[in-house]
Coordinates of C-alpha atoms and ligand atoms in Angstrom, one line a residue:
M1492 CA -11.3 -11.6 -14.7
R1493 CA -13.2 -10.3 -17.8
R1494 CA -15.4 -13.4 -17.9
A1495 CA -16.0 -13.2 -14.1
M1496 CA -17.1 -9.6 -14.5
A1497 CA -19.4 -10.4 -17.4
E1498 CA -21.1 -13.1 -15.5
A1499 CA -21.3 -11.4 -12.1
E1500 CA -24.5 -11.5 -10.2
V1501 CA -25.3 -7.9 -9.1
G1502 CA -27.7 -5.9 -6.9
D1503 CA -27.6 -2.4 -5.3
D1504 CA -24.7 -2.2 -3.0
V1505 CA -25.8 1.1 -1.4
F1506 CA -28.6 -1.1 0.0
G1507 CA -26.1 -3.9 0.8
E1508 CA -27.8 -6.0 -1.8
D1509 CA -25.0 -6.8 -4.3
P1510 CA -24.2 -10.5 -3.6
T1511 CA -20.9 -10.3 -5.4
V1512 CA -19.7 -7.3 -3.4
N1513 CA -20.9 -9.0 -0.2
R1514 CA -18.9 -12.0 -1.0
L1515 CA -15.8 -10.1 -1.8
E1516 CA -16.1 -8.2 1.5
E1517 CA -16.5 -11.4 3.5
M1518 CA -13.6 -13.2 1.7
A1519 CA -11.3 -10.1 2.3
A1520 CA -12.3 -9.9 6.0
E1521 CA -11.7 -13.6 6.5
R1522 CA -8.3 -13.5 4.8
L1523 CA -7.2 -10.7 7.1
G1524 CA -8.7 -12.2 10.3
K1525 CA -11.2 -9.3 10.7
E1526 CA -15.0 -9.3 11.3
A1527 CA -16.0 -7.3 8.2
G1528 CA -14.9 -5.7 5.0
L1529 CA -15.9 -2.7 2.9
F1530 CA -15.3 -2.5 -0.9
V1531 CA -13.9 1.0 -1.9
V1532 CA -12.9 2.5 -5.3
S1533 CA -9.2 2.9 -4.5
G1534 CA -6.5 2.6 -1.8
T1535 CA -6.6 6.5 -1.4
M1536 CA -10.3 6.3 -0.7
G1537 CA -9.7 3.3 1.7
N1538 CA -7.1 5.2 3.7
L1539 CA -9.2 8.4 3.8
V1540 CA -12.3 6.5 4.9
C1541 CA -10.4 4.8 7.8
L1542 CA -8.8 8.1 9.0
L1543 CA -12.1 9.8 8.9
T1544 CA -13.6 7.0 10.9
H1545 CA -10.9 6.8 13.6
C1546 CA -10.4 10.6 14.0
G1547 CA -12.4 13.7 14.6
R1548 CA -11.4 17.3 13.7
G1549 CA -8.1 18.3 15.4
D1550 CA -7.1 14.8 16.3
E1551 CA -3.5 13.9 15.5
V1552 CA -2.2 11.0 13.4
L1553 CA 1.3 9.7 13.6
L1554 CA 2.7 8.5 10.2
G1555 CA 5.8 8.1 8.2
D1556 CA 7.3 11.0 6.3
R1557 CA 7.7 8.7 3.3
S1558 CA 4.3 7.1 3.7
H1559 CA 1.9 7.0 0.8
T1560 CA -0.8 8.6 3.0
F1561 CA 1.4 11.6 3.8
V1562 CA 3.1 12.0 0.4
Y1563 CA 0.7 10.9 -2.3
E1564 CA -2.9 11.4 -1.0
Q1565 CA -3.2 15.3 -1.3
G1566 CA -3.4 15.6 2.5
G1567 CA -7.0 14.5 2.1
S1568 CA -7.5 13.6 5.8
A1569 CA -6.4 17.2 6.7
A1570 CA -8.3 18.8 3.8
L1571 CA -11.5 16.9 4.3
G1572 CA -11.4 15.7 7.9
G1573 CA -9.4 18.4 9.8
I1574 CA -7.1 15.7 10.9
H1575 CA -3.6 16.8 12.0
P1576 CA -0.7 14.8 10.5
R1577 CA 2.4 14.4 12.6
T1578 CA 5.2 12.8 10.6
L1579 CA 8.0 10.7 11.9
P1580 CA 11.1 9.7 9.9
N1581 CA 10.6 6.4 8.1
Q1582 CA 13.5 4.1 8.6
P1583 CA 15.1 2.6 5.4
D1584 CA 13.1 -0.6 6.1
G1585 CA 9.8 1.3 6.2
T1586 CA 9.3 1.1 9.9
L1587 CA 8.8 4.0 12.4
D1588 CA 11.4 3.9 15.3
L1589 CA 9.3 2.8 18.3
V1590 CA 11.2 5.3 20.5
H1591 CA 10.1 8.1 18.1
V1592 CA 6.5 6.9 18.2
E1593 CA 6.4 6.8 22.0
E1594 CA 8.0 10.3 22.2
A1595 CA 5.5 11.7 19.8
I1596 CA 2.4 10.8 21.7
R1597 CA 0.8 13.8 23.3
P1598 CA 0.1 14.0 27.0
D1599 CA -3.3 15.2 28.0
N1600 CA -2.8 19.0 28.0
I1601 CA -5.1 21.8 26.7
H1602 CA -2.4 23.1 24.4
F1603 CA -2.1 19.8 22.3
P1604 CA -4.2 18.0 19.7
R1605 CA -5.1 14.5 20.8
T1606 CA -3.0 11.7 19.4
R1607 CA -5.5 9.1 18.1
L1608 CA -3.9 6.9 15.5
I1609 CA -0.7 5.3 14.2
V1610 CA -0.6 4.7 10.5
L1611 CA 1.8 2.1 9.1
E1612 CA 2.4 1.0 5.5
N1613 CA 3.2 -2.7 4.5
T1614 CA 4.9 -3.2 2.2
H1615 CA 6.4 0.3 2.2
N1616 CA 6.5 1.6 -1.3
R1617 CA 9.0 4.5 -0.8
C1618 CA 11.3 2.3 1.3
S1619 CA 12.2 -0.3 -1.3
G1620 CA 8.9 -2.2 -0.9
S1621 CA 10.0 -3.5 2.4
P1622 CA 7.7 -5.8 4.4
L1623 CA 7.0 -5.0 8.1
T1624 CA 7.2 -8.1 10.2
P1625 CA 4.8 -9.5 12.7
E1626 CA 7.3 -8.9 15.5
Y1627 CA 7.6 -5.2 14.6
M1628 CA 3.8 -5.1 14.5
R1629 CA 3.6 -6.5 18.0
G1630 CA 6.0 -3.8 19.2
V1631 CA 3.7 -1.1 17.8
G1632 CA 0.6 -2.9 19.2
E1633 CA 2.0 -2.9 22.7
I1634 CA 2.6 1.0 22.5
A1635 CA -0.8 1.6 21.1
R1636 CA -2.5 -0.5 23.8
R1637 CA -0.6 1.4 26.5
H1638 CA -1.6 4.8 25.3
S1639 CA -5.1 3.8 24.0
L1640 CA -4.2 4.6 20.4
R1641 CA -5.5 2.9 17.3
I1642 CA -3.6 1.5 14.4
H1643 CA -4.3 1.7 10.8
V1644 CA -2.3 -0.4 8.3
D1645 CA -2.0 0.9 4.7
G1646 CA -1.6 -2.6 3.3
A1647 CA -1.9 -1.6 -0.4
R1648 CA 0.6 -4.5 -0.9
I1649 CA -0.1 -6.5 2.3
F1650 CA -0.1 -9.7 0.3
N1651 CA 3.4 -9.0 -1.1
A1652 CA 4.5 -8.7 2.6
A1653 CA 2.9 -12.0 3.5
V1654 CA 4.4 -13.9 0.6
A1655 CA 7.8 -12.4 1.1
L1656 CA 7.8 -13.2 4.8
G1657 CA 6.1 -16.6 4.4
V1658 CA 3.3 -15.7 6.9
D1659 CA -0.5 -15.3 6.6
A1660 CA -1.6 -11.7 5.9
S1661 CA -3.8 -11.9 9.0
D1662 CA -0.6 -12.3 11.1
L1663 CA 0.6 -9.0 9.8
V1664 CA -2.5 -7.1 10.8
S1665 CA -3.7 -8.7 14.0
E1666 CA -2.6 -5.6 15.9
A1667 CA -4.4 -3.3 13.5
D1668 CA -7.8 -1.8 14.1
S1669 CA -8.3 -1.2 10.3
V1670 CA -6.4 -2.2 7.2
T1671 CA -6.7 -1.2 3.5
F1672 CA -5.4 -3.4 0.7
C1673 CA -5.5 -2.9 -3.1
L1674 CA -6.8 -5.3 -5.6
S1675 CA -5.4 -3.2 -8.4
K1676 CA -1.7 -3.4 -7.7
G1677 CA 0.1 -6.8 -7.9
L1678 CA -3.2 -8.6 -7.6
A1679 CA -3.9 -7.3 -11.1
A1680 CA -7.7 -6.4 -10.8
P1681 CA -8.7 -3.4 -12.8
V1682 CA -10.3 -1.5 -9.9
G1683 CA -10.8 -1.6 -6.2
S1684 CA -9.5 -1.8 -2.6
L1685 CA -10.9 -3.3 0.6
V1686 CA -11.0 -1.9 4.1
C1687 CA -11.2 -4.5 6.8
G1688 CA -11.9 -4.1 10.6
S1689 CA -14.4 -4.8 13.3
R1690 CA -18.1 -5.0 12.5
D1691 CA -18.6 -1.6 14.4
F1692 CA -15.7 0.0 12.6
I1693 CA -16.9 -1.1 9.2
R1694 CA -20.4 0.2 9.9
E1695 CA -19.0 3.7 10.6
A1696 CA -16.6 3.4 7.7
R1697 CA -19.6 2.7 5.4
R1698 CA -21.0 6.0 6.3
A1699 CA -17.6 7.7 5.7
R1700 CA -17.5 6.0 2.2
K1701 CA -20.9 7.3 1.3
V1702 CA -20.0 10.9 2.2
V1703 CA -16.9 10.9 0.1
G1704 CA -19.1 9.7 -2.8
G1705 CA -18.1 6.1 -2.7
G1706 CA -21.4 4.5 -2.5
M1707 CA -21.7 2.2 -5.6
R1708 CA -24.7 0.6 -7.1
Q1709 CA -24.2 -2.6 -9.2
A1710 CA -20.6 -2.7 -8.2
G1711 CA -20.5 -6.6 -8.5
V1712 CA -19.2 -6.1 -12.0
I1713 CA -15.9 -4.9 -10.5
A1714 CA -16.1 -6.9 -7.3
A1715 CA -16.1 -10.1 -9.5
A1716 CA -12.6 -9.3 -10.7
G1717 CA -11.6 -8.7 -7.1
I1718 CA -12.7 -12.2 -6.1
V1719 CA -10.5 -13.7 -8.9
A1720 CA -7.6 -11.4 -7.6
L1721 CA -8.0 -12.8 -4.1
T1722 CA -8.3 -16.4 -5.0
E1723 CA -5.9 -16.7 -7.9
M1724 CA -3.3 -13.9 -7.8
V1725 CA -1.9 -14.0 -4.3
D1726 CA 0.4 -17.0 -4.3
R1727 CA 1.9 -16.0 -7.7
L1728 CA 3.3 -12.8 -6.2
A1729 CA 6.4 -15.0 -5.4
D1730 CA 7.1 -14.9 -9.1
D1731 CA 7.1 -11.0 -9.2
H1732 CA 9.5 -11.1 -6.3
A1733 CA 11.9 -13.5 -8.0
N1734 CA 11.6 -11.4 -11.1
A1735 CA 12.5 -8.2 -9.1
R1736 CA 15.6 -10.1 -7.8
R1737 CA 16.4 -11.1 -11.3
L1738 CA 16.2 -7.5 -12.5
V1739 CA 18.5 -6.2 -9.7
E1740 CA 21.0 -9.0 -10.5
G1741 CA 20.9 -7.8 -14.1
L1742 CA 21.6 -4.2 -13.1
V1743 CA 24.0 -4.6 -10.1
D1744 CA 27.2 -4.0 -12.0
A1745 CA 25.7 -1.5 -14.6
E1746 CA 27.8 1.5 -15.1
G1747 CA 26.1 4.8 -14.1
L1748 CA 23.5 3.1 -11.9
S1749 CA 23.3 2.2 -8.3
V1750 CA 21.0 -0.5 -7.1
D1751 CA 21.0 -2.2 -3.7
P1752 CA 20.2 -6.0 -4.0
G1753 CA 20.0 -6.2 -0.2
K1754 CA 16.9 -3.9 -0.2
V1755 CA 14.8 -5.9 -2.7
Q1756 CA 12.5 -8.2 -0.9
T1757 CA 9.3 -7.8 -2.9
N1758 CA 8.3 -6.5 -6.4
I1759 CA 9.8 -3.0 -6.3
V1760 CA 13.2 -2.0 -7.5
Y1761 CA 14.6 1.6 -7.0
M1762 CA 17.7 2.6 -9.1
N1763 CA 19.6 5.8 -8.7
M1764 CA 21.6 7.3 -11.7
T1765 CA 25.1 8.2 -10.8
Q1766 CA 26.1 10.2 -13.9
D1767 CA 26.1 14.0 -13.9
G1768 CA 23.5 15.6 -16.0
L1769 CA 21.3 12.6 -16.7
L1770 CA 17.6 13.2 -15.7
S1771 CA 15.3 10.4 -14.8
A1772 CA 12.3 11.8 -16.7
V1773 CA 14.5 11.9 -19.9
V1774 CA 15.7 8.4 -19.4
A1775 CA 12.2 7.1 -18.6
E1776 CA 11.0 8.6 -21.9
Q1777 CA 13.9 6.9 -23.8
L1778 CA 13.2 3.6 -22.1
S1779 CA 9.5 3.8 -22.9
R1780 CA 10.3 4.0 -26.6
E1781 CA 11.7 0.5 -26.2
G1782 CA 8.8 -0.7 -24.3
V1783 CA 10.3 -0.5 -20.8
L1784 CA 8.1 1.5 -18.4
L1785 CA 9.8 2.8 -15.3
L1786 CA 8.5 5.6 -13.1
P1787 CA 10.7 8.6 -12.3
T1788 CA 10.5 9.0 -8.5
G1789 CA 13.1 11.6 -8.2
P1790 CA 15.4 13.7 -10.4
R1791 CA 17.9 10.9 -10.5
Q1792 CA 15.8 8.0 -9.4
L1793 CA 13.6 5.5 -11.2
R1794 CA 11.3 2.8 -9.9
A1795 CA 10.6 -0.5 -11.6
V1796 CA 7.8 -2.8 -10.5
T1797 CA 7.4 -6.4 -11.7
N1798 CA 4.0 -7.8 -12.2
Y1799 CA 1.7 -10.4 -13.7
H1800 CA 2.6 -9.1 -17.2
T1801 CA 6.3 -9.4 -16.8
N1802 CA 8.2 -12.7 -17.0
G1803 CA 11.9 -13.6 -16.7
D1804 CA 12.7 -12.9 -20.3
D1805 CA 11.0 -9.4 -20.1
V1806 CA 13.0 -8.6 -17.0
D1807 CA 16.3 -9.6 -18.9
Y1808 CA 15.2 -7.5 -21.8
A1809 CA 14.5 -4.6 -19.6
A1810 CA 17.9 -4.9 -17.8
D1811 CA 19.7 -4.8 -21.2
V1812 CA 17.7 -1.8 -22.4
I1813 CA 18.3 0.1 -19.1
R1814 CA 22.0 -0.6 -19.4
K1815 CA 22.1 0.6 -23.0
V1816 CA 20.1 3.7 -22.4
I1817 CA 22.0 4.8 -19.3
N1818 CA 25.4 4.2 -21.0
K1819 CA 24.5 6.2 -24.0
G1820 CA 23.7 8.9 -21.4
Ligands
PLP2135 C1 -1.2 2.7 -4.6 C2 -1.1 2.9 -3.1 C3 -2.2 3.5 -2.4 C4 -3.3 4.1 -3.1 O1 -4.0 3.4 -3.9 P1 -4.8 4.0 -5.2 O2 -5.7 2.9 -5.5 O3 -3.8 4.3 -6.2 O4 -5.5 5.2 -4.6 C5 -2.0 3.6 -1.1 N1 -1.0 3.2 -0.4 C6 0.1 2.6 -1.0 C7 1.3 2.1 -0.2 C8 0.1 2.5 -2.4 O5 1.1 2.0 -3.0

């Protein structure tokens, strides 16, 4: 990636003249079966730009109460776009119950905001990294068509879902009007996300990107790493998934910890500490001193994510260190 960045051919992307950015956008769109792509700085910017493009002020968005867009993006679409979020309970597998979705759609009535958009997350970070299936997406698509709603997929980890399910990423987003995915998660690029959609959608999204300060100049230096990510880093996500399973197997009978092997389908492992008085932030600090980096995601919960830089031996080492630190409690 560093070499590709150093050698990247560049131009001014605000004028659409950076050949490396243009190539990355075309590659991403083709990969997802969409007409066009847009390179953005981050997944948060990608989701925001999509919501600003789909919705006007006072429009309502249906989204999961554990979704990244609702929980971790500062309510940006409300703060900057006046968009009204309506949360529905995420099921443990990351889906929204289709009955809940249908019940939440507002009838045409002067009292109500207008329901415009359904936002789904695939894989679902806070729901064990679960992949949403093409069958589920078809069910959502059918409801959206019936009510003239649009669908946005926060596919930060869409390629993890595709690899886990053994389908093309395009099969997971054929019902979606827009999709965001991250180059900077499992695909291991230093920076960047892509938004994909129809040519008309992307033309408007490009305006939204500019107003949030996301117009970049010689961005080919970072897009070059994204091209390497898309061409070389997708198939190997299967290794991350195997390593996540290996980690869970190493922890499943650990005292003081509860992990659910049945939930681990991709690269994310949540573990809950069952001993009284042990705090995840304290445990994470102790683990980090031995080189094991986990994220506290609740007072008693930690998240591990396997990646390009962790192999099977690392995972075995991590499991040993986690057992040791938890037992010392
Ligand atoms: C990381 C993530 C994002 C946001 O990406 P950033 O690049 O960190 O802004 C959005 N959605 C999900 C599901 C994510 O995991």
